[in-house]
Amino acid sequence: MKQVVSILLLLFSIASFGQIIHKRKLAMLGSPFEITVVAKDTVQGNEYIDLAVNEVKRIENLISDWIPTTQVSEINKNAGIKEVKVDEEVFDLLQRSVKISKLTNGAFDISYASMDKIWKFDGSMKEMPTDESIKKSVEKIGYKNIIFDEKEKTVFLKLQGMKLGLGGIGQGYIADKVKALLQSKGCKSGLVNVSGDINTWGKQPDGKLWTVGIVNPMNKNKVFATFPLEDSAVETSGSYEKYVTFNGIRYSHIIDPRTGYPATGIVSVSVFAKQTEIADALATGIFVLGIEVGIDLVNQMKGIQCIIVDDKGKIHTSKGIDIKKYNTTKK
């Protein structure tokens, strides 16, 4: 499960050109949720935000694996038993998730929820799990055991005990859906932030683009770069608050679903893309793949960029980002 961190929104209360910025902060999906819209007045602003909140609840009641009545929970209950028919929306999301698993060679895998929880990141863990227990913990993980029936729109998990969890892609998907809904209802500009999964559209009332600041993981009070977002998304995942150290090696709470071992060497990954869904999933995958492989993957993908901060504080970027252009620190 990823921990989403280290993005600051650089927003200002602006009222100009007959429009206002209206925003609301809530706790949804077990995480902070913030929606910001540009509207003619607070009444219209509240209407847009109410639509957004209802959309979040609608999708949560389809894909959450914590709510026992959702379609994803139904798939999990019937693992190794039978196929489960799902809505096309859920079917398509799960298929796209598996495509990202293939793209990342399994570094991102929605069946990670099948993992035995043998790693503890609450300070209670005094020694590493054994190699045997680590290997056993991931026995039921494997996106290749998720079977789709295109015609019947059914999903089947081949192994009993398998479980899907959309924590690494679901929030990004929700951010995209909220954006699409509000645009369809006439909201020409806004920003949705689902626990660090950020998607934007339009401009602020003063004509400026929405801007995000990427926080230095080694100094959370310091923004090392600010980026304008033009009808695009960004997601940052980090591990600098949840980790354990054994024999001088820092083990992230983000675990490689292929091996059962935590990712090492990286403290944060920020991915820029047109869709939050892809940014969300890739951030998790890159964390597991590591700096060199992760950046190489991004460099082969059109419209995707990333920033990686390693555990020494060094910043690595894909070829599409000139960090000096957006650096906020004094040279």
Coordinates of C-alpha atoms in Angstrom, one line a residue:
M1 CA 0.0 0.0 0.0
K2 CA 1.4 3.3 -0.9
Q3 CA 1.7 6.3 1.3
V4 CA 0.9 9.5 -0.6
V5 CA 2.8 12.5 0.4
S6 CA 4.9 15.6 -0.3
I7 CA 2.8 17.8 -2.7
L8 CA 1.9 21.3 -1.6
L9 CA -0.9 23.1 -3.5
L10 CA 0.0 26.7 -4.2
L11 CA -3.5 28.2 -4.2
F12 CA -4.7 31.7 -3.4
S13 CA -8.1 33.1 -2.7
I14 CA -8.8 35.0 -5.8
A15 CA -12.0 36.8 -7.0
S16 CA -11.7 38.4 -10.4
F17 CA -13.4 38.5 -13.8
G18 CA -16.7 37.7 -12.0
Q19 CA -15.4 34.3 -10.8
I20 CA -14.2 32.9 -7.5
I21 CA -12.1 30.0 -6.3
H22 CA -14.2 27.9 -4.0
K23 CA -12.8 24.9 -2.2
R24 CA -13.7 22.3 0.4
K25 CA -11.6 19.9 2.4
L26 CA -13.0 16.5 3.6
A27 CA -11.9 13.1 4.8
M28 CA -13.0 10.5 2.3
L29 CA -11.7 7.1 1.3
G30 CA -9.9 7.1 4.6
S31 CA -7.7 10.0 3.3
P32 CA -7.7 13.8 2.9
F33 CA -9.8 14.9 0.0
E34 CA -9.8 18.4 -1.4
I35 CA -11.8 19.8 -4.3
T36 CA -11.2 23.3 -5.7
V37 CA -13.4 24.8 -8.4
V38 CA -13.8 28.1 -10.2
A39 CA -17.4 29.3 -10.1
K40 CA -19.5 32.4 -10.5
D41 CA -20.4 32.4 -6.9
T42 CA -20.4 30.2 -3.7
V43 CA -23.8 28.7 -4.6
Q44 CA -22.5 27.4 -7.9
G45 CA -19.2 26.4 -6.2
N46 CA -21.1 24.3 -3.7
E47 CA -23.2 22.7 -6.4
Y48 CA -20.0 21.6 -8.2
I49 CA -18.4 20.3 -5.0
D50 CA -21.5 18.4 -4.0
L51 CA -21.4 16.6 -7.4
A52 CA -17.8 15.7 -6.8
V53 CA -18.4 14.3 -3.3
N54 CA -21.3 12.2 -4.6
E55 CA -19.1 10.8 -7.4
V56 CA -16.4 9.8 -4.9
K57 CA -19.0 8.0 -2.8
R58 CA -20.4 6.3 -5.9
I59 CA -17.1 4.9 -7.1
E60 CA -16.0 4.0 -3.5
N61 CA -19.1 1.8 -3.3
L62 CA -18.0 0.0 -6.5
I63 CA -14.3 -0.6 -6.0
S64 CA -13.3 -0.4 -2.3
D65 CA -12.1 -3.7 -0.9
W66 CA -12.9 -2.4 2.7
I67 CA -16.6 -2.1 2.0
P68 CA -18.1 -5.7 2.0
T69 CA -20.9 -4.9 -0.5
T70 CA -18.7 -3.6 -3.4
Q71 CA -18.1 -5.5 -6.6
V72 CA -14.4 -5.8 -5.8
S73 CA -15.2 -7.2 -2.4
E74 CA -17.5 -9.7 -4.1
I75 CA -14.7 -10.8 -6.5
N76 CA -12.4 -11.3 -3.4
K77 CA -15.0 -13.4 -1.6
N78 CA -15.3 -15.7 -4.5
A79 CA -11.6 -16.1 -5.2
G80 CA -10.9 -19.7 -6.3
I81 CA -14.7 -20.4 -6.3
K82 CA -16.5 -18.7 -9.2
E83 CA -16.5 -15.8 -11.6
V84 CA -18.2 -12.5 -10.6
K85 CA -20.1 -10.3 -13.0
V86 CA -19.2 -6.6 -12.6
D87 CA -20.2 -3.3 -14.2
E88 CA -18.3 -2.4 -17.3
E89 CA -16.7 0.5 -15.5
V90 CA -15.2 -1.8 -12.9
F91 CA -14.2 -4.4 -15.5
D92 CA -12.4 -1.8 -17.6
L93 CA -10.5 -0.4 -14.6
L94 CA -9.4 -3.9 -13.6
Q95 CA -8.2 -4.6 -17.1
R96 CA -6.3 -1.4 -17.3
S97 CA -4.7 -2.2 -13.9
V98 CA -3.4 -5.5 -15.3
K99 CA -2.0 -3.8 -18.4
I100 CA 0.1 -1.6 -16.1
S101 CA 1.2 -4.8 -14.3
K102 CA 2.4 -6.1 -17.6
L103 CA 4.1 -2.8 -18.4
T104 CA 6.0 -2.8 -15.1
N105 CA 6.7 -6.5 -15.1
G106 CA 4.6 -7.0 -12.0
A107 CA 6.1 -4.2 -9.9
F108 CA 2.6 -2.8 -9.8
D109 CA 0.0 -5.5 -9.1
I110 CA -3.6 -5.0 -7.7
S111 CA -3.5 -8.5 -6.3
Y112 CA -0.9 -7.2 -3.8
A113 CA -3.8 -7.3 -1.2
S114 CA -3.3 -11.1 -1.1
M115 CA 0.1 -10.5 0.7
D116 CA 0.6 -11.7 4.3
K117 CA 1.3 -8.7 6.5
I118 CA 4.6 -9.8 7.9
W119 CA 6.3 -6.4 7.7
K120 CA 5.5 -3.9 10.5
F121 CA 6.2 -0.2 10.1
D122 CA 4.8 1.1 13.4
G123 CA 8.1 0.7 15.4
S124 CA 7.2 -2.7 16.8
M125 CA 9.4 -4.7 14.4
K126 CA 12.8 -5.6 15.9
E127 CA 14.2 -8.1 13.4
M128 CA 13.7 -8.9 9.7
P129 CA 11.3 -11.7 8.7
T130 CA 12.9 -14.9 7.6
D131 CA 13.5 -15.5 3.9
E132 CA 11.1 -18.3 4.0
S133 CA 8.3 -16.2 5.5
I134 CA 8.9 -13.5 3.0
K135 CA 8.7 -15.9 0.1
K136 CA 5.5 -17.5 1.5
S137 CA 3.9 -14.0 2.0
V138 CA 3.5 -13.4 -1.7
E139 CA 2.5 -16.9 -2.8
K140 CA -1.1 -15.8 -3.7
I141 CA 0.0 -12.6 -5.5
G142 CA 0.0 -12.6 -9.3
Y143 CA -1.9 -10.5 -11.9
K144 CA -1.7 -13.5 -14.3
N145 CA -4.2 -15.3 -12.1
I146 CA -6.8 -12.6 -12.6
I147 CA -9.1 -14.0 -15.4
F148 CA -11.3 -11.8 -17.5
D149 CA -14.3 -12.8 -19.6
E150 CA -14.7 -10.0 -22.1
K151 CA -18.1 -11.2 -23.3
E152 CA -19.7 -11.9 -19.9
K153 CA -17.9 -9.1 -18.1
T154 CA -16.9 -11.4 -15.3
V155 CA -13.7 -11.5 -13.2
F156 CA -12.3 -14.6 -11.6
L157 CA -9.4 -15.0 -9.2
K158 CA -7.9 -18.4 -9.7
L159 CA -6.5 -19.0 -6.2
Q160 CA -8.4 -19.2 -3.0
G161 CA -7.1 -16.4 -0.7
M162 CA -6.3 -14.1 -3.6
K163 CA -7.5 -10.5 -3.0
L164 CA -7.6 -7.4 -5.1
G165 CA -6.9 -4.0 -3.7
L166 CA -7.1 -0.8 -5.7
G167 CA -5.1 1.4 -3.3
G168 CA -2.4 2.0 -5.9
I169 CA -4.7 3.2 -8.7
G170 CA -8.2 3.7 -7.4
Q171 CA -7.7 7.2 -6.0
G172 CA -6.2 8.3 -9.2
Y173 CA -9.1 6.9 -11.1
I174 CA -11.5 8.8 -8.8
A175 CA -9.7 12.1 -9.4
D176 CA -10.0 11.6 -13.2
K177 CA -13.7 10.7 -12.9
V178 CA -14.5 13.8 -10.7
K179 CA -12.7 16.0 -13.2
A180 CA -14.6 14.5 -16.2
L181 CA -18.0 14.9 -14.3
L182 CA -17.5 18.5 -13.4
Q183 CA -16.3 19.4 -16.9
S184 CA -19.5 17.8 -18.3
K185 CA -21.5 19.9 -15.9
G186 CA -20.0 23.1 -17.1
C187 CA -17.2 23.7 -14.6
K188 CA -14.5 25.2 -16.7
S189 CA -11.7 25.2 -14.2
G190 CA -10.7 23.3 -11.1
L191 CA -8.4 21.0 -9.2
V192 CA -9.1 17.7 -7.4
N193 CA -6.7 16.3 -4.8
V194 CA -7.4 12.8 -3.6
S195 CA -4.8 12.3 -1.0
G196 CA -2.0 13.5 -3.2
D197 CA -3.4 12.4 -6.5
I198 CA -3.9 15.7 -8.2
N199 CA -5.7 16.5 -11.5
T200 CA -6.4 20.0 -12.9
W201 CA -8.2 21.6 -15.7
G202 CA -8.6 25.2 -16.9
K203 CA -7.0 28.2 -15.3
Q204 CA -7.4 30.2 -12.1
P205 CA -9.5 33.4 -12.4
D206 CA -6.5 35.6 -12.9
G207 CA -5.5 33.5 -16.0
K208 CA -2.7 31.7 -14.3
L209 CA -2.3 27.9 -14.4
W210 CA -2.7 25.8 -11.3
T211 CA 0.6 25.2 -9.6
V212 CA 2.0 22.5 -7.3
G213 CA 5.1 22.5 -5.3
I214 CA 7.1 19.3 -4.8
V215 CA 8.4 19.1 -1.3
N216 CA 11.9 17.9 -0.5
P217 CA 11.5 14.6 1.4
M218 CA 14.5 15.3 3.5
N219 CA 13.1 18.7 4.6
K220 CA 9.3 18.6 4.4
N221 CA 9.1 22.4 5.0
K222 CA 11.0 23.1 1.9
V223 CA 9.7 23.1 -1.7
F224 CA 12.5 22.3 -4.1
A225 CA 10.5 22.9 -7.3
T226 CA 7.1 24.3 -8.4
F227 CA 5.3 23.1 -11.5
P228 CA 2.4 24.6 -13.5
L229 CA -0.2 22.0 -14.4
E230 CA -2.0 22.6 -17.7
D231 CA -5.0 20.2 -17.9
S232 CA -2.8 17.5 -16.4
A233 CA -2.1 15.5 -13.3
V234 CA 0.6 14.6 -10.8
E235 CA 1.0 12.0 -8.1
T236 CA 3.7 11.7 -5.4
S237 CA 4.3 8.6 -3.4
G238 CA 6.8 8.6 -0.5
S239 CA 8.2 6.3 2.1
Y240 CA 10.2 8.7 4.4
E241 CA 7.7 8.4 7.2
K242 CA 7.0 4.6 7.1
Y243 CA 10.1 2.5 6.9
V244 CA 12.4 0.2 9.0
T245 CA 16.2 0.0 9.0
F246 CA 18.1 -3.3 9.4
N247 CA 21.9 -3.7 9.0
G248 CA 22.1 -0.1 7.7
I249 CA 19.5 -0.7 4.9
R250 CA 16.4 1.4 4.8
Y251 CA 13.3 -0.7 3.9
S252 CA 10.3 1.2 2.5
H253 CA 6.7 0.3 3.4
I254 CA 6.1 0.0 -0.3
I255 CA 6.7 -3.7 -0.9
D256 CA 7.7 -5.5 -4.2
P257 CA 4.7 -7.8 -4.8
R258 CA 7.0 -10.1 -6.8
T259 CA 9.4 -10.9 -4.0
G260 CA 7.8 -9.7 -0.7
Y261 CA 10.8 -7.5 0.0
P262 CA 10.3 -3.8 0.6
A263 CA 11.6 -1.3 -2.0
T264 CA 15.0 0.3 -1.1
G265 CA 16.9 3.3 -2.3
I266 CA 14.0 5.7 -3.0
V267 CA 12.2 8.1 -0.7
S268 CA 9.8 9.7 -3.1
V269 CA 8.5 9.4 -6.7
S270 CA 6.5 12.1 -8.5
V271 CA 4.8 11.2 -11.8
F272 CA 3.3 13.7 -14.2
A273 CA 0.7 12.6 -16.7
K274 CA -2.5 13.6 -18.4
Q275 CA -4.4 11.2 -16.2
T276 CA -4.1 10.7 -12.5
E277 CA -4.9 7.0 -12.8
I278 CA -1.7 6.3 -14.8
A279 CA 0.4 8.6 -12.6
D280 CA -0.9 6.9 -9.5
A281 CA -0.1 3.3 -10.7
L282 CA 3.3 4.2 -12.2
A283 CA 4.5 6.0 -9.1
T284 CA 4.0 2.7 -7.2
G285 CA 5.6 0.7 -9.9
I286 CA 8.6 3.0 -10.3
F287 CA 9.2 2.9 -6.5
V288 CA 9.6 -0.9 -6.8
L289 CA 11.5 -0.9 -10.1
G290 CA 14.1 1.4 -8.8
I291 CA 15.7 4.6 -10.1
E292 CA 17.5 3.4 -13.3
V293 CA 14.7 1.0 -14.5
G294 CA 12.0 3.3 -13.5
I295 CA 13.4 6.3 -15.4
D296 CA 14.1 4.2 -18.4
L297 CA 10.5 3.0 -18.4
V298 CA 9.2 6.6 -18.2
N299 CA 11.5 7.8 -20.9
Q300 CA 9.9 5.3 -23.3
M301 CA 6.4 6.6 -22.6
K302 CA 4.8 9.5 -24.4
G303 CA 3.4 12.3 -22.2
I304 CA 4.8 10.8 -18.9
Q305 CA 7.5 12.5 -16.8
C306 CA 8.9 11.7 -13.3
I307 CA 11.0 13.0 -10.5
I308 CA 12.7 10.6 -8.1
V309 CA 14.4 11.5 -4.8
D310 CA 16.8 8.8 -3.5
D311 CA 17.5 8.0 0.1
K312 CA 20.6 10.3 0.0
G313 CA 18.5 13.2 -1.0
K314 CA 19.7 13.3 -4.7
I315 CA 17.1 14.2 -7.3
H316 CA 16.8 12.2 -10.5
T317 CA 14.5 13.2 -13.4
S318 CA 13.2 11.7 -16.6
K319 CA 14.4 13.4 -19.8
G320 CA 11.3 15.5 -20.1
I321 CA 12.0 17.5 -17.0
D322 CA 14.4 20.4 -16.6
I323 CA 14.5 20.7 -12.8
K324 CA 16.6 23.9 -13.0
K325 CA 13.7 25.6 -14.7
Y326 CA 11.4 25.0 -11.9
N327 CA 13.8 25.0 -9.0
T328 CA 12.7 27.3 -6.1
T329 CA 15.9 27.1 -4.1
K330 CA 18.6 29.7 -4.3
K331 CA 21.6 28.6 -6.3

